[in-house]
XYZ file of C-alpha atoms in Angstrom:
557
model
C -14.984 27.547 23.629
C -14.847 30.756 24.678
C -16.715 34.139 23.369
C -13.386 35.309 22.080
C -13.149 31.904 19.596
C -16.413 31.857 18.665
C -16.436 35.515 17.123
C -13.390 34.738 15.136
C -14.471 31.419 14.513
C -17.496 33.212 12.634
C -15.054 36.102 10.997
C -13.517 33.252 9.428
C -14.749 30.450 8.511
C -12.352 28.370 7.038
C -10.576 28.758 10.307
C -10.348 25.410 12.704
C -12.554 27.099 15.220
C -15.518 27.397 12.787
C -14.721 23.842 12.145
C -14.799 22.593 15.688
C -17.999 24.898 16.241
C -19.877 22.887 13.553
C -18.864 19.616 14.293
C -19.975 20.126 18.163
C -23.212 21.667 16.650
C -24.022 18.362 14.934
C -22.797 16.419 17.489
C -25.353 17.482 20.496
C -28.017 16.670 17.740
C -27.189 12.856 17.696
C -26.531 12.666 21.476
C -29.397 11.033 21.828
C -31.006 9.381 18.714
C -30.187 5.297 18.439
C -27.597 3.504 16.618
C -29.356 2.846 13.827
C -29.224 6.372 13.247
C -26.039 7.163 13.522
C -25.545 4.810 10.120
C -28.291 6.750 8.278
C -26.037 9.761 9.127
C -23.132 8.399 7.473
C -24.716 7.029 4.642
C -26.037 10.079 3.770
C -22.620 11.710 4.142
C -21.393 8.755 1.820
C -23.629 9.329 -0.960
C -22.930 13.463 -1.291
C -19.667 13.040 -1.113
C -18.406 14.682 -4.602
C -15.912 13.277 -6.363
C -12.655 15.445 -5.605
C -12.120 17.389 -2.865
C -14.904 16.641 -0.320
C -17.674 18.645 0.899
C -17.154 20.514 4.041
C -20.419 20.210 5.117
C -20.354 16.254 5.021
C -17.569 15.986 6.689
C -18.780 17.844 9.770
C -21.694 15.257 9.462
C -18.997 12.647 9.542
C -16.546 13.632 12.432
C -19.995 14.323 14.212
C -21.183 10.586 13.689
C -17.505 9.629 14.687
C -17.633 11.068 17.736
C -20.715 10.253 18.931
C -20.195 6.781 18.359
C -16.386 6.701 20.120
C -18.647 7.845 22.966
C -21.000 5.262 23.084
C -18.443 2.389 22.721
C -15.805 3.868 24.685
C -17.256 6.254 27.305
C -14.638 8.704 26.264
C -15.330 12.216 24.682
C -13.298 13.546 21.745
C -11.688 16.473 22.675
C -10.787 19.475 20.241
C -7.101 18.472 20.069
C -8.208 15.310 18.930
C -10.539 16.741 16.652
C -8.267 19.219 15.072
C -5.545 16.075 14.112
C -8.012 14.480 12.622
C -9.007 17.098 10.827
C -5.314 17.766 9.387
C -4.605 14.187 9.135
C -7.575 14.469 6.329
C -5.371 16.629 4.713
C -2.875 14.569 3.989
C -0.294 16.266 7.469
C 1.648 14.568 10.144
C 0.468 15.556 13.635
C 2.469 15.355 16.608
C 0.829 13.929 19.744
C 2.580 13.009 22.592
C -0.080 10.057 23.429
C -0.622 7.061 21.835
C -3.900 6.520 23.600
C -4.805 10.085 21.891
C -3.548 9.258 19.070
C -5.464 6.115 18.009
C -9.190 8.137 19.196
C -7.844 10.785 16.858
C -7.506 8.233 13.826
C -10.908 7.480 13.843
C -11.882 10.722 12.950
C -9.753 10.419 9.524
C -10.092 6.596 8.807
C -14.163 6.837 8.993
C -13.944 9.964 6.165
C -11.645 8.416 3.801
C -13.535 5.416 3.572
C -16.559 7.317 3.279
C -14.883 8.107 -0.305
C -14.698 4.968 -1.482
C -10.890 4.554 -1.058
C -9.863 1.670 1.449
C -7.907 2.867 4.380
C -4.505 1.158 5.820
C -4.067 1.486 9.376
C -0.055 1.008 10.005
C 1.614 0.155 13.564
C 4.734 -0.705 13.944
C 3.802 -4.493 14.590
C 1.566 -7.265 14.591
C 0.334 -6.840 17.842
C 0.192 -3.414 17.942
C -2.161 -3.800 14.802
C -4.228 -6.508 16.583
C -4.866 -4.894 19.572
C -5.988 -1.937 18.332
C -8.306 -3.304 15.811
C -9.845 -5.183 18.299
C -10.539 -1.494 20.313
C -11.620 0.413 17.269
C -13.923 -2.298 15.011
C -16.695 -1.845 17.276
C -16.435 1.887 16.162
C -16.438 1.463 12.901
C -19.306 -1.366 13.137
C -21.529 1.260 14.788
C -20.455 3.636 11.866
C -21.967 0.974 9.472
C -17.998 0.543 8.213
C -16.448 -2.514 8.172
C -12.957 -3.472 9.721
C -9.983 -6.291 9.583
C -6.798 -7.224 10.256
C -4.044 -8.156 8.425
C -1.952 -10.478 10.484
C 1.455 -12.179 9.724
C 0.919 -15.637 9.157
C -2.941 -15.548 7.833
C -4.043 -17.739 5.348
C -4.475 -16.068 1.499
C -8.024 -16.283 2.336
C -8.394 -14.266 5.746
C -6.111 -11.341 4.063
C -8.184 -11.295 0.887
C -11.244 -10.639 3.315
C -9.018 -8.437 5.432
C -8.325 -5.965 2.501
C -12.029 -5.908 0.916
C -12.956 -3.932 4.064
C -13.001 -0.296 4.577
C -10.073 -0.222 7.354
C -7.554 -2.559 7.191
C -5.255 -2.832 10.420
C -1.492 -4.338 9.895
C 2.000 -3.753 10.624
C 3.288 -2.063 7.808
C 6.294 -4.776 6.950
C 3.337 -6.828 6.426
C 1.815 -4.720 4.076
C 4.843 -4.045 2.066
C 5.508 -7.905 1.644
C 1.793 -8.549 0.439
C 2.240 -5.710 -2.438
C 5.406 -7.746 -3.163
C 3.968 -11.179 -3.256
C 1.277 -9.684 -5.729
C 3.777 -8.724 -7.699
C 5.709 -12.659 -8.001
C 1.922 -15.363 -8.093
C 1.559 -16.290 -10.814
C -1.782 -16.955 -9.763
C -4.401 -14.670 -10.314
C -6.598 -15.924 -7.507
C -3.770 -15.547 -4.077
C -3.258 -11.846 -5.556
C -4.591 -9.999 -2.059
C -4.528 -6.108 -1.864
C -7.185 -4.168 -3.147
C -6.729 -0.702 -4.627
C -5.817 1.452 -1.026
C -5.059 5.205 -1.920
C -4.750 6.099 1.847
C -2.866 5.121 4.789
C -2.713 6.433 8.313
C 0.226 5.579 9.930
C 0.667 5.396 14.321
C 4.143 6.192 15.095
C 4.988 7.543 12.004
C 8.320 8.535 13.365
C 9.286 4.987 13.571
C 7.943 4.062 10.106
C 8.539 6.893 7.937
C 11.881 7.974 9.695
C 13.681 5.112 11.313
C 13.045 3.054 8.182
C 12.858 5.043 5.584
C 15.520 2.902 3.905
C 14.999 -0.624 5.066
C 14.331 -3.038 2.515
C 11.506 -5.291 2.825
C 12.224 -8.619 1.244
C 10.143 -11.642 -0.203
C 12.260 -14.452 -0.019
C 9.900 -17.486 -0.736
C 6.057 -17.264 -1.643
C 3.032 -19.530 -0.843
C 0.828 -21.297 -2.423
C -0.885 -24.354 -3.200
C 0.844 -27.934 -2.604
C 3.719 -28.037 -5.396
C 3.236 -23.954 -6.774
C 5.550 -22.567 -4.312
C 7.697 -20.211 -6.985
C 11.654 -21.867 -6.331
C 13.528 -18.962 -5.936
C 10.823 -15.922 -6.141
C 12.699 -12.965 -4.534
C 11.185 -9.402 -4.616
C 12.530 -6.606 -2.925
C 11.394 -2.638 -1.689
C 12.112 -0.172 0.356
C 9.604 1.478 2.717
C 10.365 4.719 1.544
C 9.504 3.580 -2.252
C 6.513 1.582 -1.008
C 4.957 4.580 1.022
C 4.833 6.226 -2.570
C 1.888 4.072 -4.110
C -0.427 5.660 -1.764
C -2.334 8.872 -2.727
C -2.745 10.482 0.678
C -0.237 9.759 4.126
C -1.287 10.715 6.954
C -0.116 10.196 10.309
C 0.694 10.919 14.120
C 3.933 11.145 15.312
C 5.675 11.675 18.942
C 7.910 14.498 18.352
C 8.084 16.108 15.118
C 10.948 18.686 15.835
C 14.106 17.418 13.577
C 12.211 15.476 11.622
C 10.152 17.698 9.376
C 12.608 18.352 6.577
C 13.080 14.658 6.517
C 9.501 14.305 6.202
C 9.271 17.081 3.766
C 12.199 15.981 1.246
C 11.437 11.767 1.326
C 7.464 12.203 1.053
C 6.367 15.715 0.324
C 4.325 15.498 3.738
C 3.803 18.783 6.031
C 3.848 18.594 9.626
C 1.383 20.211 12.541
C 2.457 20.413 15.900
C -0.448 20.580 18.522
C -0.011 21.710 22.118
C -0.414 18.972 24.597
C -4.248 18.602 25.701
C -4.856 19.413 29.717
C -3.283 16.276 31.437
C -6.054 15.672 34.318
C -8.831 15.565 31.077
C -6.437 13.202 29.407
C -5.463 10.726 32.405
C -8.750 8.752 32.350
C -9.300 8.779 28.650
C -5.265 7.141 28.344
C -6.179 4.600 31.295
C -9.313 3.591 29.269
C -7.699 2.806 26.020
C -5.223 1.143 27.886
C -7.233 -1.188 29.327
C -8.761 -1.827 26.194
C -5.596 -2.637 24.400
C -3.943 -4.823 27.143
C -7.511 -6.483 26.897
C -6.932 -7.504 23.605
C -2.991 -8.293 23.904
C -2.307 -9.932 26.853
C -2.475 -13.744 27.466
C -2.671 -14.433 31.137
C -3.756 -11.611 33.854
C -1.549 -10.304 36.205
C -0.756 -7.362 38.618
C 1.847 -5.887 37.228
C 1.451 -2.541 34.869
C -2.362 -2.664 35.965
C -4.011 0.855 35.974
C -4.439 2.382 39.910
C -7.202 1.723 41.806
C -8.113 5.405 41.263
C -9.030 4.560 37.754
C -11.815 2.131 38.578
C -14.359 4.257 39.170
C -13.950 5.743 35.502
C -13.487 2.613 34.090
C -16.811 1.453 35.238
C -18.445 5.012 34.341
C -17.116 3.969 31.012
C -18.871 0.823 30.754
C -16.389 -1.626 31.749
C -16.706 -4.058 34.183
C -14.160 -4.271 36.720
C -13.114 -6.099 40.563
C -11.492 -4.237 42.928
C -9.249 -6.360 44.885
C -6.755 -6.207 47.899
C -3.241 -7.149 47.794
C -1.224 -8.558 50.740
C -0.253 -5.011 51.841
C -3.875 -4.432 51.894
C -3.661 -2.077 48.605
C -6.324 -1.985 46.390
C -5.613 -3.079 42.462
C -7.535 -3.399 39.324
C -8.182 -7.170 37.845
C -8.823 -7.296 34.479
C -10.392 -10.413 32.259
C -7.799 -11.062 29.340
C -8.569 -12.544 26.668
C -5.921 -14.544 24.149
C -3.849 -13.758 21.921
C -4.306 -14.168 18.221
C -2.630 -17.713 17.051
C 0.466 -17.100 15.100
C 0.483 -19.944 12.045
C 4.504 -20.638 10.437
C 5.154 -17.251 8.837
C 5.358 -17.827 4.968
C 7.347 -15.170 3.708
C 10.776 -14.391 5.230
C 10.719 -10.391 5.504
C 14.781 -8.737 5.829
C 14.708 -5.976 8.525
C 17.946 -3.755 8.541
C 17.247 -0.666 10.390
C 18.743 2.680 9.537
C 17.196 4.915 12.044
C 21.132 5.876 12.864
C 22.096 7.287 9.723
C 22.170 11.208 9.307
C 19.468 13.118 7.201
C 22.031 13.775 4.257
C 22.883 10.372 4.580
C 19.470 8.947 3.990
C 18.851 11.679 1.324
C 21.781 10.917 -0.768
C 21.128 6.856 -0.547
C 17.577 8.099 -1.761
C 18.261 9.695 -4.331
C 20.592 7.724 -5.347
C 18.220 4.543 -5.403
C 15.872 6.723 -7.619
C 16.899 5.071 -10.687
C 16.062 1.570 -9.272
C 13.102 2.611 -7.920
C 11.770 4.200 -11.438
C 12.634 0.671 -13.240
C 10.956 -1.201 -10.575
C 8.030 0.814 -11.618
C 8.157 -0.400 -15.117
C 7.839 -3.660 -14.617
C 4.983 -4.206 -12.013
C 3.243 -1.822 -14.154
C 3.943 -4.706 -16.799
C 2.896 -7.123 -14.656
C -0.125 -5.414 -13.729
C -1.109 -4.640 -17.292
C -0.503 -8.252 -18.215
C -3.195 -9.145 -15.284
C -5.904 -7.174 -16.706
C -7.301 -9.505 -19.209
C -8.317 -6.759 -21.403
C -4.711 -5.455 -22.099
C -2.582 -8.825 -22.537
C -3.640 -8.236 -26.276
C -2.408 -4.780 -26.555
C 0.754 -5.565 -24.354
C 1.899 -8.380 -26.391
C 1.771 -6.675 -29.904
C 3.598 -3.532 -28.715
C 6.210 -5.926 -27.187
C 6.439 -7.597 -30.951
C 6.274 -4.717 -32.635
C 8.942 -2.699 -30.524
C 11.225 -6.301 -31.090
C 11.104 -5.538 -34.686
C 11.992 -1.811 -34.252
C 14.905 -1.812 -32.409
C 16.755 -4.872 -33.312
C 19.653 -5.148 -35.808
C 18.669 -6.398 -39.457
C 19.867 -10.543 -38.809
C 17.238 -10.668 -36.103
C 14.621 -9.304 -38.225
C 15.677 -11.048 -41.324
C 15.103 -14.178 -38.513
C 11.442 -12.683 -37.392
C 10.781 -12.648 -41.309
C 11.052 -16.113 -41.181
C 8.793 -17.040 -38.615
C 6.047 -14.397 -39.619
C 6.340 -15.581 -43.250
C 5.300 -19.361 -42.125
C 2.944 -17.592 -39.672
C 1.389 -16.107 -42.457
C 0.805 -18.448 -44.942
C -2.012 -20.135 -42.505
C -3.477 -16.566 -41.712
C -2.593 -13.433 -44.635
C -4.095 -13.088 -48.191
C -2.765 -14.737 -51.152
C -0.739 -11.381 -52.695
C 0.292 -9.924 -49.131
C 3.884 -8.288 -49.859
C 5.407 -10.389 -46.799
C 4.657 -13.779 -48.938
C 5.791 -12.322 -51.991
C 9.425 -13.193 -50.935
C 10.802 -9.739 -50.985
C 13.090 -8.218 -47.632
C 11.223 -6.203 -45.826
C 12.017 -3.141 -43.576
C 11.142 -2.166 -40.062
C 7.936 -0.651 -41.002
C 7.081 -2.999 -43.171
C 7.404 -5.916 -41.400
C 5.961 -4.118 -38.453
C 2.605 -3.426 -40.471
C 2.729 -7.067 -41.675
C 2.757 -8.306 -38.157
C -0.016 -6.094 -37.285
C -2.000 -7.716 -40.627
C -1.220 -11.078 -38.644
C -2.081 -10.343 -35.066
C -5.171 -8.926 -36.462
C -5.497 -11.865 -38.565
C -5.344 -14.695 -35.416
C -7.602 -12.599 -32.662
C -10.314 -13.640 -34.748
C -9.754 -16.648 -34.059
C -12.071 -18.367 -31.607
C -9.679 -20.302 -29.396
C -7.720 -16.731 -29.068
C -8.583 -16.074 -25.589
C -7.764 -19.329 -24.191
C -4.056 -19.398 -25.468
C -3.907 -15.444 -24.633
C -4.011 -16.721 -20.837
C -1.028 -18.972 -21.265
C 1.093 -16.394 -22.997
C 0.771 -13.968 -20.498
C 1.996 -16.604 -17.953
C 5.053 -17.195 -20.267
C 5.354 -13.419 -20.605
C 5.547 -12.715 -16.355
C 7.842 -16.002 -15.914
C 10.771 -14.094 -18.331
C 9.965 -10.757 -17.464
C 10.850 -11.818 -13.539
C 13.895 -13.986 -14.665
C 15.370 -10.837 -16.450
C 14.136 -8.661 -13.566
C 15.700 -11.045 -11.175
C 19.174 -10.947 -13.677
C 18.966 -6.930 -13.216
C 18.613 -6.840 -9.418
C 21.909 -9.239 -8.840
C 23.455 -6.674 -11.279
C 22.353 -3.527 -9.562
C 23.938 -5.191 -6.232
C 27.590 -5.342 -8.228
C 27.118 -1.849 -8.980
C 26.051 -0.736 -5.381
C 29.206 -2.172 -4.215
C 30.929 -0.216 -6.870
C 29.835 2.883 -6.057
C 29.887 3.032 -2.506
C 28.938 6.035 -0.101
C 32.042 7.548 1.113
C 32.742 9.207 -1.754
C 33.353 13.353 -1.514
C 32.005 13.847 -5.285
C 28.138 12.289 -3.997
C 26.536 14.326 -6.952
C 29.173 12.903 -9.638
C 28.438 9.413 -8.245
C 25.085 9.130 -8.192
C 25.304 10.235 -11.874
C 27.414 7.777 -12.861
C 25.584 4.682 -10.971
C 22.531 5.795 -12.685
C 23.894 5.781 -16.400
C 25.152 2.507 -14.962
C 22.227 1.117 -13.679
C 20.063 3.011 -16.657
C 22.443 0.982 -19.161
C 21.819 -2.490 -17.392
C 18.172 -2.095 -17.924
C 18.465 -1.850 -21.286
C 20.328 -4.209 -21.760
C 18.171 -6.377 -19.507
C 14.840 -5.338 -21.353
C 16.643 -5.967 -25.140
C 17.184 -9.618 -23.595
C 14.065 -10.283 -21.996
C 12.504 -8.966 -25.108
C 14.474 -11.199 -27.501
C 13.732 -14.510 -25.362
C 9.513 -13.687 -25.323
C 9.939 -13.146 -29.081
C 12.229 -16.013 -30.002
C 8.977 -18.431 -27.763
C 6.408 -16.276 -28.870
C 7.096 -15.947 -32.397
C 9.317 -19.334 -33.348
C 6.914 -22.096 -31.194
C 3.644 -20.193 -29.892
C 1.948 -18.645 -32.874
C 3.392 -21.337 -35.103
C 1.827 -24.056 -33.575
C -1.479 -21.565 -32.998
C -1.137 -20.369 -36.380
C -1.015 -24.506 -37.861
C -4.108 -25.188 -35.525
C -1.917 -27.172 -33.755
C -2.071 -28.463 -29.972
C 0.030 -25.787 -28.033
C 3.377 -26.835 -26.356
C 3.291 -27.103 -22.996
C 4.259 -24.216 -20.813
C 5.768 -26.378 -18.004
C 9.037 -25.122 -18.724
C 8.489 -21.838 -18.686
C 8.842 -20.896 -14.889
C 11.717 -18.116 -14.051
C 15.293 -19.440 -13.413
């Protein structure tokens, strides 16, 4: 860095000079201390690490670590460009860099300080072997760092994602991860749910994801499980544009950001930094390194073809690789590389729907967006019902404001008919002298406070949390048959609508009153069905001490 930087780097110090200064600082300190210290760095970091924003200070520590050990397992030194995006890719920004090889050094940097934070990082490509290969250049990283590292690979058992997501970084193509978020949204078993809580992703070729399918829908069409508990008919469906919005942070790298910002900035909030392209004859070894690295770990059988020049060699075995020189039959000299196999593929278990729509215009995919909004807020609803019903500690609370919202909003028959059933559920659990067995009709708030006296009433009961289990299974099976019912609607009133029309404001309007309307109508239903079970055959039999009826029935048709 020259004089010039370093006295404005010190003028201000919340500039990206002062940043690079420290981090290169720290870095010369660990040059030459062993591996095992290079943890102790990091776990230090870890543990000062305030909750919030995070301290400056640690994450020089951190970037220093990170680049010390990409050195030692690569050969390859981080240079400032690289630096700098990862420093802005902390921040939540999409950097452009021309170079993939760049690129996926750079990502390091970010990946090693949000999981520092506690928040498990997904590492998107734009495919499964993308994803494999470079998980199988970076772990080693990461393993040095004292973080762990997996893959997420189409076709893996329930098992080897579970373990896959429990670690700090978790490589995948991000179809894949979109369809797992969906499938633990349809089990119905607790124990094949798979993602953990991930508030970050960093995303290679975020152009491709974010952009070119920003509206494709990824669809679960059939759902594994154990012999016999495949769900008949289980059908989920999201965009990528409404997945990308459960994460916290995005971050990403991206080839060319020009025409794409606004895009960027309208569908995900996300601001974009354009870096100037790094000194090519510094860059060409580094790129022919991480090439060979990746073919390494993607290719089956070794060939000649694509292999890096015989000028290369010499680098590649300063960096540590081993390497045979050969000659051709024109007397040429080529590189030979060992390859190793590629990752078995088992019979894919979920059928995922790709429909591209990197050819639409930007109003284009702005007005279907916003025009999907509604959906996309009602979808919301009801995994955060699902979810809530999954938490043990809530299916209580869930299922008495479902009851006691029934008896609110219906018409007076249906809660003359819920009199009925409370008034025989009662006479096992109230007082002698409540007003609900004295006979009298009851009004909304009325009834709703003696339902509360009888919820109240049968959670004291011991065998409660055994039966509360069972209910909440009933509870997801007609909340995803109604859900179900409301998607095939919403499809009737897509086709309705269109996207021709001149009047796009007045449209959208009217398909969300549309769509707005279904789901009530939707909810009432799903609502009446769970109370009809729940109150007319459930707490009955519960209420009478009675075995309960079997729930066998009960799946979602």
């Amino acid at each position: 860095m020259s004089e010039r930087r370093q006295q404005t780097a010190e003028s201000h110090p919340d500039s990206m000079d002062h940043h690079l200064i420290q981090i290169t600082s720290l870095h010369r300190q660990l040059r030459f201390v062993k591996d095992g210290e290079l943890k102790k760095q990091m776990n230090f970091a870890g543990r000062s690490i305030e909750a919030g924003p995070g301290n400056v200070q640690q994450k020089y520590r951190v970037f220093a670590a990170a680049k010390e050990a990409v050195k030692r397992v690569t050969g390859l030194e981080l240079h400032e460009l690289q630096m700098t995006a990862g420093w802005w890719m902390t921040e939540g920004k999409i950097i452009q860099m021309a170079s993939s090889e760049e690129r996926l050094l750079a990502s390091v940097l970010t990946c090693a300080w949000r999981a520092l934070q506690g928040r498990g990082v997904h590492m998107m490509s734009t495919d499964n072997q993308s994803s494999w290969r470079d998980y199988n250049v970076l772990y080693p990283v990461y393993t040095l760092l004292g973080l762990t590292a997996g893959c997420n690979l189409a076709g893996a058992s329930i098992e080897q994602k579970q373990q896959a997501y429990l670690t700090d970084i978790t490589f995948g193509d991000f179809r894949e991860f979109a369809a797992d978020y969906l499938h633990d949204h349809l089990t119905m078993n607790a124990a094949e749910r798979m993602q953990t809580f991930n508030a970050c992703t960093v995303i290679d070729n975020a152009e491709q994801v974010l952009v070119h399918h920003l509206l494709t829908p990824i669809t679960l069409s059939e759902q594994s499980g154990a012999a016999g508990q495949t769900a008949a008919g289980a059908h989920a469906e999201i965009t990528v544009h409404h997945y990308m919005q459960q994460y916290e942070s995005i971050a990403g790298m991206i080839d060319r950001v020009t025409g794409k910002d606004v895009l960027l900035r309208k569908a995900y909030g996300l601001d974009t930094v354009i870096l100037p392209a790094s000194d090519l004859r510094k860059r060409s070894v580094a790129e022919e390194v991480i090439r060979y690295r990746r073919e390494k770990a993607s290719f089956k059988a070794s060939g000649t073809d694509g292999q890096p020049t015989s000028g290369s060699a010499e680098s590649l075995r300063t960096a540590g690789l081993k390497c045979l020189v050969k000659r051709d039959s024109h007397g040429e000299k080529t590189l030979s590389r060992e390859i190793i196999g590629q990752p078995g593929t088992a019979e894919e278990r979920r059928k995922l729907i790709l429909q591209p729509d990197g050819a639409r215009l930007e109003e284009e995919w702005l007005y279907v967006m916003e025009k999907e909004r509604i959906v996309h807020t009602h979808r919301q609803l009801v995994y955060e019902r699902r979810d809530q019903m999954w938490e043990k500690a809530n299916i209580k609370h869930v299922m008495n404001t479902h009851v006691s919202a029934t008896i609110m909003e219906t018409d007076a028959a249906y809660r003359e008919k819920m009199r009925g059933w409370l008034f025989t559920i009662g006479q096992d659990t109230l007082e002698e002298g409540h007003p609900l067995l004295q006979g009298n009709t009851l009004d909304g708030e009325q009834l709703q406070q003696a339902w509360a006296d009888i919820w109240q009433s049968l959670l004291r009961r011991p065998a409660m949390s055994k039966h509360l289990l069972s209910w909440s299974h009933k509870y997801i099976c007609l909340l995803d048959k109604h859900w179900a019912r409301y998607m095939d609607g919403v499809k009737e009133l897509r086709l309705q609508a269109g996207n021709g029309e001149s009047l796009k404001e007045t449209m959208i309007q009217a398909y969300h009153e549309a769509c707005s309307d279904l789901f009530l109508r939707i909810k009432a239903g799903w609502r009446t069905d769970f109370t009809d079970w729940f109150l007319g055959e459930a707490l009955l039999a519960f209420a009478a001490g009675k075995q309960e009826q079997s729930l066998s029935g009960s799946g979602a048709t």
